[in-house]
CSV table of C-alpha atoms and ligand atoms in Angstrom, one decimal:
chain,number,residue,atom,x,y,z
A,1,MET,CA,15.2,-11.8,-15.1
A,2,GLY,CA,12.0,-12.8,-13.3
A,3,LYS,CA,9.1,-10.8,-12.1
A,4,VAL,CA,9.3,-9.5,-8.5
A,5,ILE,CA,6.3,-7.8,-6.9
A,6,LEU,CA,6.8,-5.5,-4.0
A,7,THR,CA,4.4,-3.2,-2.2
A,8,GLY,CA,3.6,-1.9,1.2
A,9,ASP,CA,1.7,0.4,3.5
A,10,ARG,CA,2.6,2.8,6.2
A,11,PRO,CA,1.4,1.3,9.5
A,12,THR,CA,-0.4,4.4,10.7
A,13,GLY,CA,-3.9,2.9,11.1
A,14,LYS,CA,-6.1,0.0,10.5
A,15,LEU,CA,-6.9,-0.8,6.9
A,16,HIS,CA,-10.3,0.1,5.4
A,17,LEU,CA,-12.4,-0.6,2.4
A,18,GLY,CA,-10.5,1.9,0.4
A,19,HIS,CA,-7.3,-0.1,0.9
A,20,TYR,CA,-9.1,-3.3,0.1
A,21,ILE,CA,-10.6,-2.2,-3.2
A,22,GLY,CA,-7.5,-0.1,-4.1
A,23,SER,CA,-4.9,-2.6,-3.4
A,24,LEU,CA,-5.4,-5.5,-1.0
A,25,ARG,CA,-7.8,-7.5,-3.1
A,26,ARG,CA,-5.4,-7.2,-6.1
A,27,ARG,CA,-2.5,-8.3,-4.0
A,28,VAL,CA,-4.2,-11.5,-3.0
A,29,GLU,CA,-5.2,-12.2,-6.6
A,30,LEU,CA,-1.6,-11.6,-7.7
A,31,GLN,CA,-0.4,-13.9,-4.9
A,32,ASN,CA,-2.7,-16.7,-5.8
A,33,ALA,CA,-2.1,-16.4,-9.5
A,34,GLY,CA,1.5,-17.2,-8.7
A,35,ASP,CA,2.7,-15.4,-11.9
A,36,PHE,CA,5.9,-14.0,-10.3
A,37,ASP,CA,9.2,-15.2,-8.9
A,38,LYS,CA,8.9,-13.5,-5.6
A,39,MET,CA,6.3,-11.3,-3.9
A,40,PHE,CA,7.1,-9.0,-1.0
A,41,VAL,CA,4.5,-7.1,1.1
A,42,PHE,CA,5.8,-4.9,3.8
A,43,MET,CA,5.0,-2.4,6.5
A,44,ALA,CA,6.8,0.9,5.9
A,45,ASP,CA,7.3,1.8,9.6
A,46,VAL,CA,10.5,3.8,8.8
A,47,GLN,CA,8.5,5.9,6.3
A,48,ALA,CA,5.6,6.2,8.8
A,49,LEU,CA,8.1,7.6,11.4
A,50,THR,CA,9.1,10.4,9.0
A,51,ASP,CA,6.0,12.3,10.1
A,52,ASN,CA,5.4,10.6,13.4
A,53,ALA,CA,8.8,11.0,15.1
A,54,GLU,CA,7.1,12.0,18.4
A,55,ASN,CA,4.7,9.2,18.2
A,56,PRO,CA,6.4,5.9,17.8
A,57,GLU,CA,3.8,4.1,19.9
A,58,LYS,CA,1.2,4.8,17.2
A,59,ILE,CA,3.4,2.9,14.7
A,60,ARG,CA,4.1,0.1,17.1
A,61,GLN,CA,0.4,-0.5,17.8
A,62,ASN,CA,-0.5,-0.4,14.1
A,63,ILE,CA,2.1,-3.0,13.0
A,64,ILE,CA,-0.1,-5.7,14.5
A,65,GLU,CA,-3.3,-4.2,13.2
A,66,VAL,CA,-2.0,-4.0,9.7
A,67,ALA,CA,-0.5,-7.5,10.0
A,68,LEU,CA,-3.9,-8.9,11.0
A,69,ASP,CA,-5.5,-7.0,8.1
A,70,TYR,CA,-3.0,-8.5,5.7
A,71,LEU,CA,-3.4,-12.1,7.0
A,72,SER,CA,-7.2,-11.8,7.2
A,73,VAL,CA,-7.7,-10.7,3.7
A,74,GLY,CA,-5.7,-13.7,2.6
A,75,LEU,CA,-2.1,-12.7,2.2
A,76,ASP,CA,-0.4,-16.0,2.9
A,77,PRO,CA,3.1,-16.1,4.4
A,78,THR,CA,3.9,-19.3,2.6
A,79,LYS,CA,3.3,-17.6,-0.8
A,80,CYS,CA,4.6,-14.1,-0.2
A,81,THR,CA,7.1,-12.5,2.2
A,82,LEU,CA,5.6,-10.3,4.8
A,83,PHE,CA,8.2,-8.1,6.5
A,84,ILE,CA,8.8,-4.9,8.5
A,85,GLN,CA,10.9,-2.2,6.8
A,86,SER,CA,12.9,-1.1,9.9
A,87,GLN,CA,14.2,-4.7,10.2
A,88,ILE,CA,16.1,-4.4,6.9
A,89,PRO,CA,19.1,-2.1,7.6
A,90,GLU,CA,20.2,-2.6,4.0
A,91,ILE,CA,17.4,-0.3,2.9
A,92,ALA,CA,18.8,2.5,5.0
A,93,GLU,CA,22.2,1.9,3.6
A,94,LEU,CA,21.0,2.0,0.0
A,95,THR,CA,19.0,5.2,0.8
A,96,THR,CA,22.3,6.9,1.8
A,97,PHE,CA,23.9,6.1,-1.6
A,98,PHE,CA,20.7,7.0,-3.5
A,99,MET,CA,20.7,10.5,-1.9
A,100,ASN,CA,23.7,11.3,-4.1
A,101,LEU,CA,21.9,10.4,-7.3
A,102,ILE,CA,19.1,12.9,-7.1
A,103,SER,CA,18.8,16.7,-6.5
A,104,VAL,CA,16.8,18.5,-3.9
A,105,SER,CA,14.9,20.4,-6.5
A,106,ARG,CA,13.9,17.1,-8.2
A,107,VAL,CA,12.4,15.9,-4.9
A,108,GLN,CA,10.7,19.3,-4.3
A,109,ARG,CA,8.8,18.9,-7.6
A,110,ASN,CA,7.1,15.7,-6.4
A,111,PRO,CA,3.3,16.5,-6.3
A,112,THR,CA,2.4,13.8,-3.8
A,113,VAL,CA,5.0,15.1,-1.3
A,114,LYS,CA,3.9,18.7,-2.0
A,115,THR,CA,0.3,17.8,-1.1
A,116,GLU,CA,1.4,15.9,2.0
A,117,ILE,CA,3.5,18.8,3.2
A,118,LYS,CA,0.4,21.1,2.9
A,119,MET,CA,-1.9,18.6,4.7
A,120,ARG,CA,0.5,18.3,7.6
A,121,ASN,CA,1.3,22.1,7.8
A,122,PHE,CA,4.9,21.3,7.4
A,123,GLU,CA,5.6,24.2,5.0
A,124,ALA,CA,7.9,26.1,7.4
A,125,ASN,CA,9.4,23.0,9.0
A,126,ILE,CA,9.7,19.9,6.9
A,127,PRO,CA,11.5,17.0,8.7
A,128,MET,CA,14.5,16.1,6.5
A,129,GLY,CA,13.4,12.5,6.6
A,130,PHE,CA,9.9,13.3,5.4
A,131,PHE,CA,11.2,15.4,2.6
A,132,SER,CA,13.5,12.7,1.4
A,133,TYR,CA,11.1,9.7,1.8
A,134,PRO,CA,10.8,9.3,-2.0
A,135,VAL,CA,14.5,8.5,-2.0
A,136,SER,CA,14.1,5.9,0.7
A,137,GLN,CA,11.1,4.5,-1.1
A,138,ALA,CA,13.3,4.1,-4.2
A,139,ALA,CA,15.6,2.1,-1.9
A,140,ASP,CA,12.7,0.0,-0.6
A,141,ILE,CA,12.0,-1.0,-4.2
A,142,ALA,CA,15.5,-1.3,-5.5
A,143,ALA,CA,16.8,-3.4,-2.6
A,144,PHE,CA,14.5,-6.2,-3.8
A,145,LYS,CA,15.0,-5.6,-7.5
A,146,ALA,CA,11.3,-5.3,-7.7
A,147,THR,CA,10.0,-5.1,-11.3
A,148,THR,CA,6.3,-4.5,-10.4
A,149,VAL,CA,4.9,-2.2,-7.7
A,150,PRO,CA,1.1,-2.4,-7.3
A,151,ALA,CA,0.1,1.0,-5.9
A,152,GLY,CA,-2.3,3.8,-6.3
A,153,GLU,CA,-2.0,6.8,-8.6
A,154,ASP,CA,-0.6,8.9,-5.8
A,155,GLN,CA,2.5,6.7,-5.9
A,156,GLU,CA,3.3,7.4,-9.5
A,157,PRO,CA,5.7,10.3,-8.7
A,158,MET,CA,7.5,8.0,-6.2
A,159,LEU,CA,8.0,5.4,-8.9
A,160,GLU,CA,9.3,8.0,-11.3
A,161,VAL,CA,11.9,9.0,-8.8
A,162,ALA,CA,12.8,5.4,-8.2
A,163,ARG,CA,13.3,4.8,-11.9
A,164,GLU,CA,15.4,7.9,-12.3
A,165,ILE,CA,17.7,6.9,-9.5
A,166,VAL,CA,18.0,3.3,-10.7
A,167,ARG,CA,18.8,4.5,-14.2
A,168,ARG,CA,21.5,6.8,-12.8
A,169,PHE,CA,23.0,4.2,-10.6
A,170,ASN,CA,23.2,1.7,-13.5
A,171,THR,CA,24.8,4.2,-15.8
A,172,ILE,CA,27.3,5.5,-13.3
A,173,TYR,CA,28.4,2.3,-11.7
A,174,ALA,CA,27.1,-1.0,-13.2
A,175,PRO,CA,23.8,-2.3,-14.4
A,176,VAL,CA,22.9,-4.2,-11.2
A,177,LEU,CA,19.5,-2.6,-10.3
A,178,VAL,CA,16.1,-3.0,-11.9
A,179,GLU,CA,13.8,-0.2,-13.1
A,180,PRO,CA,10.4,-0.8,-11.5
A,181,ASN,CA,7.0,-0.3,-13.1
A,182,ILE,CA,3.9,0.8,-11.2
A,183,MET,CA,0.8,-1.5,-11.5
A,184,LEU,CA,-2.2,0.7,-11.1
A,185,PRO,CA,-5.7,-0.5,-9.9
A,186,GLU,CA,-7.6,-2.0,-12.9
A,187,ASN,CA,-10.7,0.2,-12.8
A,188,VAL,CA,-11.6,3.7,-11.9
A,189,THR,CA,-13.9,2.8,-8.9
A,190,ALA,CA,-11.0,1.0,-7.4
A,191,ARG,CA,-8.7,4.0,-7.6
A,192,ARG,CA,-10.4,6.3,-5.1
A,193,LEU,CA,-13.2,5.1,-2.9
A,194,PRO,CA,-15.1,8.0,-1.3
A,195,GLY,CA,-15.8,8.1,2.4
A,196,THR,CA,-19.2,7.2,3.9
A,197,ASP,CA,-19.9,10.9,4.0
A,198,GLY,CA,-19.5,11.1,0.2
A,199,LYS,CA,-16.3,13.1,0.5
A,200,GLU,CA,-13.7,12.5,-2.1
A,201,LYS,CA,-11.6,10.0,-0.2
A,202,MET,CA,-12.0,7.4,2.5
A,203,SER,CA,-9.5,8.4,5.1
A,204,LYS,CA,-8.9,8.0,8.8
A,205,SER,CA,-8.3,11.7,9.3
A,206,LEU,CA,-11.7,12.4,7.9
A,207,GLY,CA,-13.4,9.8,10.1
A,208,ASN,CA,-15.4,8.4,7.1
A,209,CYS,CA,-14.0,4.9,7.0
A,210,ILE,CA,-15.4,1.4,7.1
A,211,TYR,CA,-12.6,-0.8,8.5
A,212,LEU,CA,-12.0,-4.4,7.5
A,213,SER,CA,-12.1,-5.1,11.2
A,214,ASP,CA,-15.5,-3.5,11.8
A,215,ASP,CA,-18.1,-5.9,13.1
A,216,ALA,CA,-21.5,-6.3,11.4
A,217,ASP,CA,-23.3,-3.9,13.7
A,218,THR,CA,-20.7,-1.2,13.1
A,219,VAL,CA,-20.9,-1.7,9.4
A,220,TRP,CA,-24.6,-1.4,9.5
A,221,SER,CA,-24.6,1.8,11.5
A,222,LYS,CA,-22.0,3.3,9.1
A,223,VAL,CA,-23.9,2.2,6.0
A,224,ARG,CA,-27.2,3.5,7.5
A,225,GLY,CA,-25.7,6.9,8.0
A,226,MET,CA,-24.2,7.1,4.5
A,227,TYR,CA,-24.4,10.0,2.2
A,228,THR,CA,-26.8,9.4,-0.7
A,229,ASP,CA,-28.6,11.9,-2.9
A,230,PRO,CA,-29.6,15.1,-1.0
A,231,THR,CA,-32.4,15.7,-3.6
A,232,HIS,CA,-33.9,12.3,-3.2
A,233,LEU,CA,-36.4,13.3,-0.4
A,234,ASN,CA,-39.3,10.9,-1.1
A,235,VAL,CA,-39.1,7.4,-2.3
A,236,SER,CA,-41.1,8.4,-5.4
A,237,ASP,CA,-38.6,11.1,-6.3
A,238,PRO,CA,-36.1,10.4,-9.1
A,239,GLY,CA,-32.7,9.7,-7.6
A,240,HIS,CA,-29.2,10.4,-8.8
A,241,VAL,CA,-26.5,7.8,-8.7
A,242,GLU,CA,-23.5,10.0,-9.6
A,243,GLY,CA,-21.9,11.3,-6.4
A,244,ASN,CA,-24.1,9.0,-4.4
A,245,ALA,CA,-21.7,7.1,-2.2
A,246,VAL,CA,-24.1,4.1,-1.8
A,247,PHE,CA,-24.0,3.6,-5.5
A,248,THR,CA,-20.3,4.2,-5.8
A,249,TYR,CA,-19.8,1.5,-3.2
A,250,LEU,CA,-22.2,-0.8,-5.0
A,251,ASP,CA,-20.2,-0.2,-8.2
A,252,ALA,CA,-17.0,-1.2,-6.4
A,253,PHE,CA,-18.3,-4.2,-4.5
A,254,SER,CA,-21.5,-5.7,-5.8
A,255,THR,CA,-21.8,-8.6,-8.2
A,256,ASP,CA,-24.7,-10.0,-10.2
A,257,GLU,CA,-24.7,-13.0,-7.8
A,258,ASP,CA,-25.3,-10.5,-5.0
A,259,PHE,CA,-28.4,-9.3,-6.8
A,260,ALA,CA,-29.7,-12.9,-7.2
A,261,GLU,CA,-29.1,-13.5,-3.5
A,262,PHE,CA,-30.2,-10.2,-2.0
A,263,TRP,CA,-32.5,-8.4,-4.4
A,264,PRO,CA,-33.6,-10.7,-7.2
A,265,GLU,CA,-36.1,-8.1,-8.5
A,266,PHE,CA,-33.0,-6.7,-10.3
A,267,ALA,CA,-30.6,-8.8,-12.4
A,268,ASN,CA,-27.7,-6.4,-11.8
A,269,LEU,CA,-26.6,-3.0,-10.7
A,270,ASP,CA,-27.5,-1.3,-14.0
A,271,GLU,CA,-31.1,-2.3,-13.6
A,272,LEU,CA,-31.2,-1.0,-10.0
A,273,LYS,CA,-29.6,2.2,-11.1
A,274,ALA,CA,-32.2,2.7,-13.8
A,275,ALA,CA,-35.1,2.1,-11.4
A,276,TYR,CA,-33.5,4.4,-8.8
A,277,THR,CA,-33.0,7.2,-11.4
A,278,ALA,CA,-36.6,6.8,-12.5
A,279,GLY,CA,-37.9,7.1,-8.9
A,280,GLY,CA,-39.7,4.7,-6.6
A,281,ILE,CA,-36.6,3.1,-4.9
A,282,GLY,CA,-35.9,4.1,-1.3
A,283,ASP,CA,-32.4,4.8,-0.1
A,284,MET,CA,-32.9,2.5,2.9
A,285,LYS,CA,-33.4,-0.5,0.6
A,286,CYS,CA,-30.3,0.3,-1.3
A,287,LYS,CA,-28.4,0.7,2.0
A,288,LYS,CA,-29.7,-2.7,3.1
A,289,LEU,CA,-28.4,-4.2,-0.1
A,290,LEU,CA,-25.0,-2.6,0.3
A,291,ASN,CA,-24.9,-3.8,3.9
A,292,ASN,CA,-25.5,-7.4,2.8
A,293,VAL,CA,-22.9,-7.1,0.0
A,294,LEU,CA,-20.3,-5.8,2.4
A,295,ASN,CA,-21.0,-8.3,5.1
A,296,LYS,CA,-20.8,-11.2,2.6
A,297,MET,CA,-17.4,-9.9,1.6
A,298,LEU,CA,-16.2,-9.1,5.1
A,299,ASP,CA,-17.5,-12.3,6.9
A,300,PRO,CA,-14.7,-14.6,5.7
A,301,ILE,CA,-12.2,-11.8,6.4
A,302,ARG,CA,-13.6,-11.5,10.0
A,303,ALA,CA,-13.5,-15.2,10.5
A,304,ARG,CA,-9.8,-15.4,9.5
A,305,ARG,CA,-9.0,-12.4,11.6
A,306,HIS,CA,-10.6,-14.1,14.6
A,307,GLU,CA,-8.5,-17.2,14.1
A,308,PHE,CA,-5.3,-15.2,13.8
A,309,GLU,CA,-6.1,-13.1,16.9
A,310,GLN,CA,-6.0,-16.4,18.9
A,311,ASP,CA,-2.2,-16.5,18.5
A,312,ILE,CA,-0.7,-13.1,18.3
A,313,PRO,CA,2.9,-14.3,19.2
A,314,GLU,CA,2.7,-16.4,16.0
A,315,ILE,CA,2.0,-13.3,13.9
A,316,TYR,CA,5.2,-11.7,15.2
A,317,ASN,CA,6.9,-14.9,14.4
A,318,ILE,CA,5.6,-14.8,10.8
A,319,LEU,CA,6.9,-11.2,10.5
A,320,ARG,CA,10.2,-12.1,12.0
A,321,LYS,CA,10.7,-15.0,9.5
A,322,GLY,CA,9.6,-12.8,6.6
A,323,SER,CA,12.0,-10.0,7.7
A,324,ASP,CA,14.8,-12.5,7.9
A,325,ALA,CA,14.1,-13.8,4.4
A,326,ALA,CA,13.7,-10.2,3.0
A,327,ARG,CA,17.0,-9.3,4.6
A,328,GLU,CA,18.8,-12.0,2.8
A,329,THR,CA,17.5,-10.7,-0.6
A,330,ALA,CA,18.4,-7.1,0.3
A,331,ALA,CA,21.9,-8.1,1.5
A,332,GLN,CA,22.5,-9.9,-1.8
A,333,THR,CA,21.6,-6.7,-3.7
A,334,MET,CA,23.7,-4.6,-1.4
A,335,ALA,CA,26.7,-6.8,-2.1
A,336,GLU,CA,26.2,-6.2,-5.8
A,337,VAL,CA,25.7,-2.5,-5.2
A,338,LYS,CA,28.9,-2.2,-3.2
A,339,ALA,CA,30.8,-4.1,-5.8
A,340,ALA,CA,29.4,-1.9,-8.5
A,341,MET,CA,30.4,1.2,-6.5
A,342,GLN,CA,33.8,-0.3,-5.7
A,343,ILE,CA,33.4,0.1,-2.0
A,344,ASN,CA,33.8,-3.6,-1.4
A,345,TYR,CA,37.4,-3.1,-0.3
A,346,PHE,CA,37.9,-6.2,1.7
A,347,ASP,CA,36.4,-8.6,-0.8
A,348,ASP,CA,38.5,-7.2,-3.7
A,349,ALA,CA,41.7,-9.2,-3.7
A,350,GLU,CA,42.8,-7.5,-6.9
A,351,LEU,CA,42.5,-4.1,-5.2
A,352,ILE,CA,44.6,-5.2,-2.3
A,353,ARG,CA,47.2,-6.8,-4.5
A,354,SER,CA,47.6,-3.8,-6.8
A,355,GLN,CA,47.8,-1.4,-3.9
A,356,ALA,CA,50.5,-3.6,-2.3
A,357,GLU,CA,52.3,-3.5,-5.7
A,358,ARG,CA,52.1,0.3,-5.8
A,359,PHE,CA,53.7,0.8,-2.4
A,360,LYS,CA,56.4,-1.8,-2.9
A,361,LYS,CA,59.9,-0.3,-2.6
A,362,ASP,CA,62.6,-2.3,-4.3
B,1,LIG,N1,4.3,5.4,0.2
B,1,LIG,C1,3.4,4.2,0.4
B,1,LIG,C2,2.1,4.7,1.0
B,1,LIG,O1,2.1,5.8,1.6
B,1,LIG,C3,4.0,3.1,1.2
B,1,LIG,C4,5.3,2.6,0.7
B,1,LIG,C5,6.6,2.7,1.2
B,1,LIG,C6,5.5,1.8,-0.5
B,1,LIG,N2,7.5,2.1,0.4
B,1,LIG,C7,6.9,1.6,-0.6
B,1,LIG,C8,4.6,1.4,-1.5
B,1,LIG,C9,7.4,0.8,-1.7
B,1,LIG,C10,5.1,0.6,-2.6
B,1,LIG,C11,6.5,0.4,-2.7
B,1,LIG,O2,1.2,4.0,1.0
């Protein structure tokens, strides 16, 4: 069996640098390496609705934002299938069957869901759909027989649930589904980008994001205001690079070529770090470097975004075509699932014949 890549995002907001370094850049590399049989990238709007039931407009608005982000970073609909989860009813169907293959207490132990319940103050009142989204996420993955799911560490518990359900399905019925593996970001800086305020995580709710769609002025004002080293008061003071968001971002995004282009006094980031630590390097200069590095990376993304914005109906068209193609794959899996579960009554000539036999009166 071939390699099938599948991954997605909840369309609850525009995508930011944390998404880019944590997953989008990798997806584009995977797409362009072509080392797979199929690649699916989707917007998990059904999952987004599990904690946004009263706010469907938010999801509806963000579908196009995320689609523009996908296309502008270089996901290419001729190389991978871009689709919208809600347009694939087979996923909902598979979720229903999966519900029987896992216990409530097993889902309750999921640490990511536990954290999310706390963050949303859902303790006393968890929507059923939100509680069970790991099961529906298992169906997202299994419906496409995905072998490989590029995702962050927080998705590990989801993948465990998916593997358990698939294993149970294959044992009880027939081995038609595929156990997926998670593909984590390659390096540590990619796993969790801090916010511009230095807080642990870049996140829309914390208001500390640099968005892929931010223009150059916006990026500069955010970079200028970034958290650095609170003990680095004068340029001549020794600075600290650990916990200094500017340096964390430089770790994540800068290359040696960037130094040649923007700050040739240093050959690479290690040299700059050594000089900063020794004292004599001002934060503003580091921020200017970071601003140049980010804009160099974001400029081609902005240019593509601008192109795609000229024809929004075409983007819906791309998503429609992708959803149609995805649905064909999912329908094929569901036919196998139903045959394995022996609920394909009308396609089972042998069943109909034998039942007729049983009721025959001589
Ligand atoms: N839970 C993922 C997130 O919050 C989104 C998601 C839904 C997903 N279904 C998926 C990711 C299947 C990978 C595979 O970002």
